[in-house]
Amino acid sequence: MTSAVLSIGSNLGDRLANLAGVIAALPGARVSPVYETDPWGPVPQDDYLNAIVVAEDDGRDASDWLSFVREAEQAAGRVRDVRWGPRTLDVDVVQVHDVRGAPVLSDDPSLTLPHPLASQRAFVLVPWLAVEPDAVLAGHGGVRELVDALPDDERGTVRRRDDLSLER
């Protein structure tokens, strides 16, 4: 069985429903609490809702997980016209584990694994820590230690929203 850590985010339309669409397509997945986060990057835009999904599937390899996220984004009406711009749905494959549980490493430009910026992004690390406290980001170390190493102003951009839920 392979597993994948997926970062999901939305800042256009019904943000929570956009995230819920991904969860609905992954029965049995473990899902973090929902967080509201400041946008990342140089484009002015509204805040995001973000979460982490840890999913398992006997039939998917790393490229299949990439196909899944692209299909999910397309189903949510994602348009890729501005890099780091607003979006109905953004799904990133953060990390994949193979059938033996070993992290899959890839430097393929279409799917770099682990995600090259995950270790620097509070909106990935904080929710991941909430759903998988002992998680390790391949090549970077424990997620708990990575969160602890984030600057305070970066951690402050991630606010847990206990009034929102992706629980089924």
mmCIF file of N, CA and C in Angstrom, residues 41-160:
data_model
loop_
_atom_site.group_PDB
_atom_site.id
_atom_site.type_symbol
_atom_site.label_atom_id
_atom_site.label_comp_id
_atom_site.label_asym_id
_atom_site.label_seq_id
_atom_site.Cartn_x
_atom_site.Cartn_y
_atom_site.Cartn_z
ATOM 1 N N GLY A 41 3.355 34.030 -0.998
ATOM 2 C CA GLY A 41 3.816 34.498 -2.300
ATOM 3 C C GLY A 41 3.534 35.974 -2.516
ATOM 4 N N PRO A 42 3.904 36.468 -3.700
ATOM 5 C CA PRO A 42 3.885 37.909 -3.964
ATOM 6 C C PRO A 42 2.551 38.478 -4.447
ATOM 7 N N VAL A 43 1.523 37.646 -4.648
ATOM 8 C CA VAL A 43 0.266 38.123 -5.219
ATOM 9 C C VAL A 43 -0.733 38.460 -4.103
ATOM 10 N N PRO A 44 -1.217 39.717 -4.039
ATOM 11 C CA PRO A 44 -2.223 40.066 -3.017
ATOM 12 C C PRO A 44 -3.501 39.249 -3.252
ATOM 13 N N GLN A 45 -4.044 38.675 -2.178
ATOM 14 C CA GLN A 45 -5.237 37.841 -2.288
ATOM 15 C C GLN A 45 -5.808 37.569 -0.907
ATOM 16 N N ASP A 46 -6.986 36.940 -0.891
ATOM 17 C CA ASP A 46 -7.653 36.603 0.363
ATOM 18 C C ASP A 46 -6.967 35.434 1.061
ATOM 19 N N ASP A 47 -7.287 35.270 2.354
ATOM 20 C CA ASP A 47 -6.736 34.168 3.141
ATOM 21 C C ASP A 47 -7.235 32.823 2.627
ATOM 22 N N TYR A 48 -6.450 31.806 2.907
ATOM 23 C CA TYR A 48 -6.758 30.431 2.521
ATOM 24 C C TYR A 48 -7.344 29.656 3.685
ATOM 25 N N LEU A 49 -8.093 28.628 3.366
ATOM 26 C CA LEU A 49 -8.333 27.527 4.288
ATOM 27 C C LEU A 49 -7.401 26.418 3.842
ATOM 28 N N ASN A 50 -6.720 25.803 4.806
ATOM 29 C CA ASN A 50 -5.761 24.736 4.512
ATOM 30 C C ASN A 50 -5.969 23.561 5.440
ATOM 31 N N ALA A 51 -5.558 22.403 4.966
ATOM 32 C CA ALA A 51 -5.543 21.190 5.778
ATOM 33 C C ALA A 51 -4.539 20.232 5.156
ATOM 34 N N ILE A 52 -4.216 19.210 5.912
ATOM 35 C CA ILE A 52 -3.370 18.120 5.417
ATOM 36 C C ILE A 52 -4.204 16.844 5.420
ATOM 37 N N VAL A 53 -4.029 16.059 4.372
ATOM 38 C CA VAL A 53 -4.696 14.774 4.228
ATOM 39 C C VAL A 53 -3.617 13.706 4.123
ATOM 40 N N VAL A 54 -3.748 12.656 4.927
ATOM 41 C CA VAL A 54 -2.852 11.507 4.827
ATOM 42 C C VAL A 54 -3.713 10.356 4.324
ATOM 43 N N ALA A 55 -3.441 9.921 3.094
ATOM 44 C CA ALA A 55 -4.280 8.927 2.435
ATOM 45 C C ALA A 55 -3.460 7.707 2.036
ATOM 46 N N GLU A 56 -4.134 6.568 1.975
ATOM 47 C CA GLU A 56 -3.503 5.321 1.563
ATOM 48 C C GLU A 56 -4.301 4.712 0.423
ATOM 49 N N ASP A 57 -3.573 4.050 -0.493
ATOM 50 C CA ASP A 57 -4.242 3.405 -1.611
ATOM 51 C C ASP A 57 -3.324 2.328 -2.180
ATOM 52 N N ASP A 58 -3.849 1.100 -2.254
ATOM 53 C CA ASP A 58 -3.073 -0.016 -2.799
ATOM 54 C C ASP A 58 -2.667 0.199 -4.247
ATOM 55 N N GLY A 59 -3.491 0.907 -4.997
ATOM 56 C CA GLY A 59 -3.280 0.984 -6.434
ATOM 57 C C GLY A 59 -2.583 2.222 -6.943
ATOM 58 N N ARG A 60 -2.117 3.095 -6.075
ATOM 59 C CA ARG A 60 -1.511 4.344 -6.549
ATOM 60 C C ARG A 60 -0.018 4.390 -6.266
ATOM 61 N N ASP A 61 0.718 4.819 -7.275
ATOM 62 C CA ASP A 61 2.124 5.155 -7.058
ATOM 63 C C ASP A 61 2.224 6.682 -7.090
ATOM 64 N N ALA A 62 3.436 7.215 -7.029
ATOM 65 C CA ALA A 62 3.608 8.670 -6.950
ATOM 66 C C ALA A 62 2.956 9.385 -8.131
ATOM 67 N N SER A 63 3.120 8.867 -9.331
ATOM 68 C CA SER A 63 2.524 9.538 -10.492
ATOM 69 C C SER A 63 0.999 9.470 -10.441
ATOM 70 N N ASP A 64 0.453 8.394 -9.882
ATOM 71 C CA ASP A 64 -1.006 8.305 -9.729
ATOM 72 C C ASP A 64 -1.512 9.344 -8.722
ATOM 73 N N TRP A 65 -0.752 9.586 -7.666
ATOM 74 C CA TRP A 65 -1.153 10.617 -6.700
ATOM 75 C C TRP A 65 -1.153 11.986 -7.392
ATOM 76 N N LEU A 66 -0.157 12.229 -8.249
ATOM 77 C CA LEU A 66 -0.125 13.496 -8.985
ATOM 78 C C LEU A 66 -1.342 13.611 -9.897
ATOM 79 N N SER A 67 -1.686 12.551 -10.580
ATOM 80 C CA SER A 67 -2.884 12.565 -11.433
ATOM 81 C C SER A 67 -4.132 12.849 -10.608
ATOM 82 N N PHE A 68 -4.223 12.222 -9.435
ATOM 83 C CA PHE A 68 -5.370 12.453 -8.554
ATOM 84 C C PHE A 68 -5.499 13.926 -8.190
ATOM 85 N N VAL A 69 -4.389 14.569 -7.783
ATOM 86 C CA VAL A 69 -4.496 15.967 -7.351
ATOM 87 C C VAL A 69 -4.847 16.877 -8.515
ATOM 88 N N ARG A 70 -4.320 16.593 -9.683
ATOM 89 C CA ARG A 70 -4.666 17.424 -10.858
ATOM 90 C C ARG A 70 -6.141 17.290 -11.209
ATOM 91 N N GLU A 71 -6.665 16.069 -11.129
ATOM 92 C CA GLU A 71 -8.095 15.851 -11.392
ATOM 93 C C GLU A 71 -8.959 16.562 -10.347
ATOM 94 N N ALA A 72 -8.548 16.512 -9.087
ATOM 95 C CA ALA A 72 -9.299 17.187 -8.023
ATOM 96 C C ALA A 72 -9.321 18.697 -8.253
ATOM 97 N N GLU A 73 -8.179 19.260 -8.618
ATOM 98 C CA GLU A 73 -8.115 20.699 -8.890
ATOM 99 C C GLU A 73 -9.002 21.062 -10.078
ATOM 100 N N GLN A 74 -8.943 20.258 -11.116
ATOM 101 C CA GLN A 74 -9.767 20.529 -12.298
ATOM 102 C C GLN A 74 -11.254 20.442 -11.953
ATOM 103 N N ALA A 75 -11.633 19.447 -11.160
ATOM 104 C CA ALA A 75 -13.037 19.296 -10.767
ATOM 105 C C ALA A 75 -13.532 20.498 -9.975
ATOM 106 N N ALA A 76 -12.631 21.159 -9.260
ATOM 107 C CA ALA A 76 -13.001 22.344 -8.465
ATOM 108 C C ALA A 76 -12.907 23.633 -9.279
ATOM 109 N N GLY A 77 -12.604 23.521 -10.567
ATOM 110 C CA GLY A 77 -12.544 24.700 -11.420
ATOM 111 C C GLY A 77 -11.273 25.506 -11.306
ATOM 112 N N ARG A 78 -10.191 24.857 -10.911
ATOM 113 C CA ARG A 78 -8.913 25.561 -10.774
ATOM 114 C C ARG A 78 -8.447 26.091 -12.123
ATOM 115 N N VAL A 79 -8.029 27.346 -12.122
ATOM 116 C CA VAL A 79 -7.457 27.978 -13.305
ATOM 117 C C VAL A 79 -6.034 28.374 -12.949
ATOM 118 N N ARG A 80 -5.083 28.022 -13.802
ATOM 119 C CA ARG A 80 -3.674 28.335 -13.549
ATOM 120 C C ARG A 80 -3.239 29.497 -14.441
ATOM 121 N N ASP A 81 -3.644 30.714 -14.060
ATOM 122 C CA ASP A 81 -3.264 31.853 -14.880
ATOM 123 C C ASP A 81 -2.224 32.753 -14.210
ATOM 124 N N VAL A 82 -2.119 32.704 -12.873
ATOM 125 C CA VAL A 82 -1.135 33.512 -12.151
ATOM 126 C C VAL A 82 -0.416 32.615 -11.154
ATOM 127 N N ARG A 83 0.920 32.555 -11.266
ATOM 128 C CA ARG A 83 1.678 31.746 -10.313
ATOM 129 C C ARG A 83 1.496 32.312 -8.909
ATOM 130 N N TRP A 84 1.205 31.419 -7.956
ATOM 131 C CA TRP A 84 0.952 31.764 -6.556
ATOM 132 C C TRP A 84 -0.266 32.662 -6.394
ATOM 133 N N GLY A 85 -1.149 32.660 -7.389
ATOM 134 C CA GLY A 85 -2.354 33.481 -7.328
ATOM 135 C C GLY A 85 -3.489 32.770 -6.613
ATOM 136 N N PRO A 86 -4.636 33.447 -6.495
ATOM 137 C CA PRO A 86 -5.785 32.847 -5.827
ATOM 138 C C PRO A 86 -6.280 31.622 -6.592
ATOM 139 N N ARG A 87 -6.905 30.704 -5.861
ATOM 140 C CA ARG A 87 -7.384 29.492 -6.515
ATOM 141 C C ARG A 87 -8.537 28.856 -5.753
ATOM 142 N N THR A 88 -9.386 28.195 -6.518
ATOM 143 C CA THR A 88 -10.491 27.468 -5.902
ATOM 144 C C THR A 88 -9.956 26.288 -5.114
ATOM 145 N N LEU A 89 -8.922 25.649 -5.650
ATOM 146 C CA LEU A 89 -8.340 24.501 -4.969
ATOM 147 C C LEU A 89 -6.885 24.351 -5.377
ATOM 148 N N ASP A 90 -6.047 24.179 -4.397
ATOM 149 C CA ASP A 90 -4.631 23.868 -4.623
ATOM 150 C C ASP A 90 -4.333 22.613 -3.826
ATOM 151 N N VAL A 91 -3.863 21.579 -4.510
ATOM 152 C CA VAL A 91 -3.500 20.337 -3.839
ATOM 153 C C VAL A 91 -2.059 20.023 -4.212
ATOM 154 N N ASP A 92 -1.200 19.904 -3.220
ATOM 155 C CA ASP A 92 0.199 19.552 -3.443
ATOM 156 C C ASP A 92 0.487 18.188 -2.850
ATOM 157 N N VAL A 93 1.232 17.387 -3.589
ATOM 158 C CA VAL A 93 1.740 16.128 -3.058
ATOM 159 C C VAL A 93 2.994 16.495 -2.270
ATOM 160 N N VAL A 94 2.911 16.358 -0.953
ATOM 161 C CA VAL A 94 4.027 16.732 -0.081
ATOM 162 C C VAL A 94 5.032 15.597 0.002
ATOM 163 N N GLN A 95 4.519 14.385 0.194
ATOM 164 C CA GLN A 95 5.387 13.219 0.365
ATOM 165 C C GLN A 95 4.589 11.961 0.033
ATOM 166 N N VAL A 96 5.276 10.980 -0.535
ATOM 167 C CA VAL A 96 4.678 9.682 -0.841
ATOM 168 C C VAL A 96 5.557 8.607 -0.221
ATOM 169 N N HIS A 97 4.910 7.570 0.326
ATOM 170 C CA HIS A 97 5.629 6.394 0.820
ATOM 171 C C HIS A 97 5.257 5.205 -0.040
ATOM 172 N N ASP A 98 6.247 4.382 -0.372
ATOM 173 C CA ASP A 98 5.991 3.205 -1.197
ATOM 174 C C ASP A 98 5.395 2.075 -0.363
ATOM 175 N N VAL A 99 5.213 0.916 -0.983
ATOM 176 C CA VAL A 99 4.559 -0.211 -0.309
ATOM 177 C C VAL A 99 5.341 -0.700 0.909
ATOM 178 N N ARG A 100 6.631 -0.428 0.969
ATOM 179 C CA ARG A 100 7.445 -0.817 2.127
ATOM 180 C C ARG A 100 7.444 0.260 3.208
ATOM 181 N N GLY A 101 6.822 1.401 2.906
ATOM 182 C CA GLY A 101 6.793 2.500 3.870
ATOM 183 C C GLY A 101 7.950 3.465 3.726
ATOM 184 N N ALA A 102 8.792 3.260 2.719
ATOM 185 C CA ALA A 102 9.934 4.147 2.493
ATOM 186 C C ALA A 102 9.495 5.374 1.694
ATOM 187 N N PRO A 103 10.040 6.540 2.023
ATOM 188 C CA PRO A 103 9.675 7.724 1.254
ATOM 189 C C PRO A 103 10.156 7.608 -0.190
ATOM 190 N N VAL A 104 9.310 8.044 -1.104
ATOM 191 C CA VAL A 104 9.665 8.080 -2.517
ATOM 192 C C VAL A 104 10.380 9.405 -2.764
ATOM 193 N N LEU A 105 11.547 9.332 -3.365
ATOM 194 C CA LEU A 105 12.316 10.533 -3.694
ATOM 195 C C LEU A 105 12.281 10.726 -5.204
ATOM 196 N N SER A 106 12.066 11.965 -5.629
ATOM 197 C CA SER A 106 11.993 12.251 -7.057
ATOM 198 C C SER A 106 12.469 13.669 -7.313
ATOM 199 N N ASP A 107 13.296 13.819 -8.355
ATOM 200 C CA ASP A 107 13.694 15.162 -8.780
ATOM 201 C C ASP A 107 13.086 15.504 -10.134
ATOM 202 N N ASP A 108 12.067 14.737 -10.528
ATOM 203 C CA ASP A 108 11.334 14.999 -11.761
ATOM 204 C C ASP A 108 10.658 16.365 -11.633
ATOM 205 N N PRO A 109 10.841 17.262 -12.614
ATOM 206 C CA PRO A 109 10.232 18.598 -12.508
ATOM 207 C C PRO A 109 8.708 18.575 -12.372
ATOM 208 N N SER A 110 8.056 17.533 -12.869
ATOM 209 C CA SER A 110 6.598 17.480 -12.754
ATOM 210 C C SER A 110 6.146 17.006 -11.378
ATOM 211 N N LEU A 111 7.004 16.308 -10.653
ATOM 212 C CA LEU A 111 6.684 15.859 -9.292
ATOM 213 C C LEU A 111 7.974 15.666 -8.503
ATOM 214 N N THR A 112 8.390 16.717 -7.813
ATOM 215 C CA THR A 112 9.565 16.653 -6.955
ATOM 216 C C THR A 112 9.109 16.178 -5.586
ATOM 217 N N LEU A 113 9.755 15.120 -5.096
ATOM 218 C CA LEU A 113 9.393 14.544 -3.795
ATOM 219 C C LEU A 113 10.614 14.375 -2.920
ATOM 220 N N PRO A 114 10.485 14.758 -1.640
ATOM 221 C CA PRO A 114 9.329 15.442 -1.076
ATOM 222 C C PRO A 114 9.186 16.833 -1.695
ATOM 223 N N HIS A 115 8.027 17.452 -1.475
ATOM 224 C CA HIS A 115 7.780 18.788 -2.020
ATOM 225 C C HIS A 115 8.935 19.695 -1.607
ATOM 226 N N PRO A 116 9.545 20.399 -2.557
ATOM 227 C CA PRO A 116 10.777 21.149 -2.262
ATOM 228 C C PRO A 116 10.631 22.294 -1.266
ATOM 229 N N LEU A 117 9.442 22.819 -1.061
ATOM 230 C CA LEU A 117 9.275 23.943 -0.140
ATOM 231 C C LEU A 117 8.523 23.573 1.130
ATOM 232 N N ALA A 118 8.136 22.311 1.269
ATOM 233 C CA ALA A 118 7.324 21.901 2.416
ATOM 234 C C ALA A 118 7.995 22.219 3.750
ATOM 235 N N SER A 119 9.301 22.080 3.828
ATOM 236 C CA SER A 119 9.996 22.290 5.099
ATOM 237 C C SER A 119 9.972 23.743 5.558
ATOM 238 N N GLN A 120 9.587 24.654 4.670
ATOM 239 C CA GLN A 120 9.575 26.087 4.982
ATOM 240 C C GLN A 120 8.173 26.655 5.149
ATOM 241 N N ARG A 121 7.151 25.848 4.923
ATOM 242 C CA ARG A 121 5.791 26.365 4.864
ATOM 243 C C ARG A 121 4.975 25.968 6.093
ATOM 244 N N ALA A 122 4.692 26.953 6.908
ATOM 245 C CA ALA A 122 3.907 26.713 8.125
ATOM 246 C C ALA A 122 2.536 26.143 7.787
ATOM 247 N N PHE A 123 1.944 26.562 6.653
ATOM 248 C CA PHE A 123 0.603 26.087 6.306
ATOM 249 C C PHE A 123 0.596 24.619 5.912
ATOM 250 N N VAL A 124 1.763 24.035 5.693
ATOM 251 C CA VAL A 124 1.900 22.588 5.478
ATOM 252 C C VAL A 124 2.274 21.911 6.795
ATOM 253 N N LEU A 125 3.285 22.417 7.446
ATOM 254 C CA LEU A 125 3.849 21.751 8.622
ATOM 255 C C LEU A 125 2.912 21.736 9.832
ATOM 256 N N VAL A 126 2.269 22.854 10.125
ATOM 257 C CA VAL A 126 1.417 22.921 11.326
ATOM 258 C C VAL A 126 0.238 21.952 11.220
ATOM 259 N N PRO A 127 -0.521 21.948 10.110
ATOM 260 C CA PRO A 127 -1.602 20.957 10.010
ATOM 261 C C PRO A 127 -1.088 19.513 9.969
ATOM 262 N N TRP A 128 0.051 19.285 9.333
ATOM 263 C CA TRP A 128 0.602 17.934 9.264
ATOM 264 C C TRP A 128 0.934 17.433 10.665
ATOM 265 N N LEU A 129 1.540 18.280 11.469
ATOM 266 C CA LEU A 129 1.862 17.909 12.846
ATOM 267 C C LEU A 129 0.596 17.547 13.627
ATOM 268 N N ALA A 130 -0.501 18.247 13.366
ATOM 269 C CA ALA A 130 -1.753 17.990 14.080
ATOM 270 C C ALA A 130 -2.344 16.625 13.747
ATOM 271 N N VAL A 131 -2.150 16.163 12.518
ATOM 272 C CA VAL A 131 -2.742 14.881 12.113
ATOM 273 C C VAL A 131 -1.758 13.720 12.258
ATOM 274 N N GLU A 132 -0.465 14.016 12.263
ATOM 275 C CA GLU A 132 0.558 12.973 12.338
ATOM 276 C C GLU A 132 1.732 13.474 13.191
ATOM 277 N N PRO A 133 1.587 13.430 14.529
ATOM 278 C CA PRO A 133 2.573 14.040 15.430
ATOM 279 C C PRO A 133 3.995 13.499 15.296
ATOM 280 N N ASP A 134 4.163 12.290 14.800
ATOM 281 C CA ASP A 134 5.502 11.714 14.659
ATOM 282 C C ASP A 134 6.014 11.759 13.227
ATOM 283 N N ALA A 135 5.386 12.556 12.373
ATOM 284 C CA ALA A 135 5.755 12.609 10.961
ATOM 285 C C ALA A 135 7.190 13.071 10.764
ATOM 286 N N VAL A 136 7.779 12.547 9.697
ATOM 287 C CA VAL A 136 9.125 12.931 9.289
ATOM 288 C C VAL A 136 9.064 13.330 7.819
ATOM 289 N N LEU A 137 9.604 14.492 7.492
ATOM 290 C CA LEU A 137 9.719 14.932 6.108
ATOM 291 C C LEU A 137 11.066 14.450 5.593
ATOM 292 N N ALA A 138 11.029 13.562 4.639
ATOM 293 C CA ALA A 138 12.251 12.938 4.121
ATOM 294 C C ALA A 138 13.311 13.986 3.775
ATOM 295 N N GLY A 139 14.514 13.766 4.285
ATOM 296 C CA GLY A 139 15.634 14.660 4.015
ATOM 297 C C GLY A 139 15.669 15.915 4.870
ATOM 298 N N HIS A 140 14.637 16.115 5.707
ATOM 299 C CA HIS A 140 14.561 17.346 6.500
ATOM 300 C C HIS A 140 14.380 17.103 7.992
ATOM 301 N N GLY A 141 13.890 15.936 8.361
ATOM 302 C CA GLY A 141 13.729 15.614 9.770
ATOM 303 C C GLY A 141 12.288 15.638 10.225
ATOM 304 N N GLY A 142 12.135 15.578 11.543
ATOM 305 C CA GLY A 142 10.816 15.517 12.146
ATOM 306 C C GLY A 142 10.015 16.784 11.898
ATOM 307 N N VAL A 143 8.734 16.610 11.616
ATOM 308 C CA VAL A 143 7.866 17.762 11.371
ATOM 309 C C VAL A 143 7.764 18.623 12.627
ATOM 310 N N ARG A 144 7.730 17.998 13.798
ATOM 311 C CA ARG A 144 7.678 18.768 15.047
ATOM 312 C C ARG A 144 8.883 19.712 15.140
ATOM 313 N N GLU A 145 10.063 19.204 14.837
ATOM 314 C CA GLU A 145 11.279 20.031 14.903
ATOM 315 C C GLU A 145 11.249 21.124 13.832
ATOM 316 N N LEU A 146 10.708 20.804 12.668
ATOM 317 C CA LEU A 146 10.607 21.815 11.609
ATOM 318 C C LEU A 146 9.647 22.933 12.018
ATOM 319 N N VAL A 147 8.536 22.578 12.641
ATOM 320 C CA VAL A 147 7.597 23.602 13.131
ATOM 321 C C VAL A 147 8.271 24.459 14.193
ATOM 322 N N ASP A 148 8.976 23.815 15.116
ATOM 323 C CA ASP A 148 9.654 24.558 16.186
ATOM 324 C C ASP A 148 10.706 25.514 15.634
ATOM 325 N N ALA A 149 11.284 25.176 14.484
ATOM 326 C CA ALA A 149 12.331 26.006 13.888
ATOM 327 C C ALA A 149 11.782 27.165 13.059
ATOM 328 N N LEU A 150 10.481 27.156 12.786
ATOM 329 C CA LEU A 150 9.895 28.247 12.002
ATOM 330 C C LEU A 150 9.958 29.548 12.800
ATOM 331 N N PRO A 151 10.199 30.668 12.121
ATOM 332 C CA PRO A 151 10.138 31.958 12.818
ATOM 333 C C PRO A 151 8.729 32.184 13.372
ATOM 334 N N ASP A 152 8.636 32.869 14.509
ATOM 335 C CA ASP A 152 7.341 33.133 15.143
ATOM 336 C C ASP A 152 6.369 33.814 14.186
ATOM 337 N N ASP A 153 6.880 34.764 13.367
ATOM 338 C CA ASP A 153 5.983 35.462 12.451
ATOM 339 C C ASP A 153 5.435 34.531 11.372
ATOM 340 N N GLU A 154 6.156 33.486 11.031
ATOM 341 C CA GLU A 154 5.668 32.496 10.066
ATOM 342 C C GLU A 154 4.608 31.595 10.703
ATOM 343 N N ARG A 155 4.872 31.119 11.912
ATOM 344 C CA ARG A 155 3.883 30.278 12.609
ATOM 345 C C ARG A 155 2.590 31.049 12.858
ATOM 346 N N GLY A 156 2.708 32.351 13.058
ATOM 347 C CA GLY A 156 1.542 33.185 13.325
ATOM 348 C C GLY A 156 0.620 33.357 12.134
ATOM 349 N N THR A 157 1.065 32.958 10.947
ATOM 350 C CA THR A 157 0.224 33.077 9.750
ATOM 351 C C THR A 157 -0.771 31.926 9.647
ATOM 352 N N VAL A 158 -0.702 30.957 10.567
ATOM 353 C CA VAL A 158 -1.535 29.755 10.533
ATOM 354 C C VAL A 158 -2.417 29.746 11.783
ATOM 355 N N ARG A 159 -3.726 29.872 11.561
ATOM 356 C CA ARG A 159 -4.676 29.971 12.670
ATOM 357 C C ARG A 159 -5.681 28.822 12.591
ATOM 358 N N ARG A 160 -5.713 28.008 13.633
ATOM 359 C CA ARG A 160 -6.644 26.871 13.654
ATOM 360 C C ARG A 160 -8.087 27.370 13.735
#
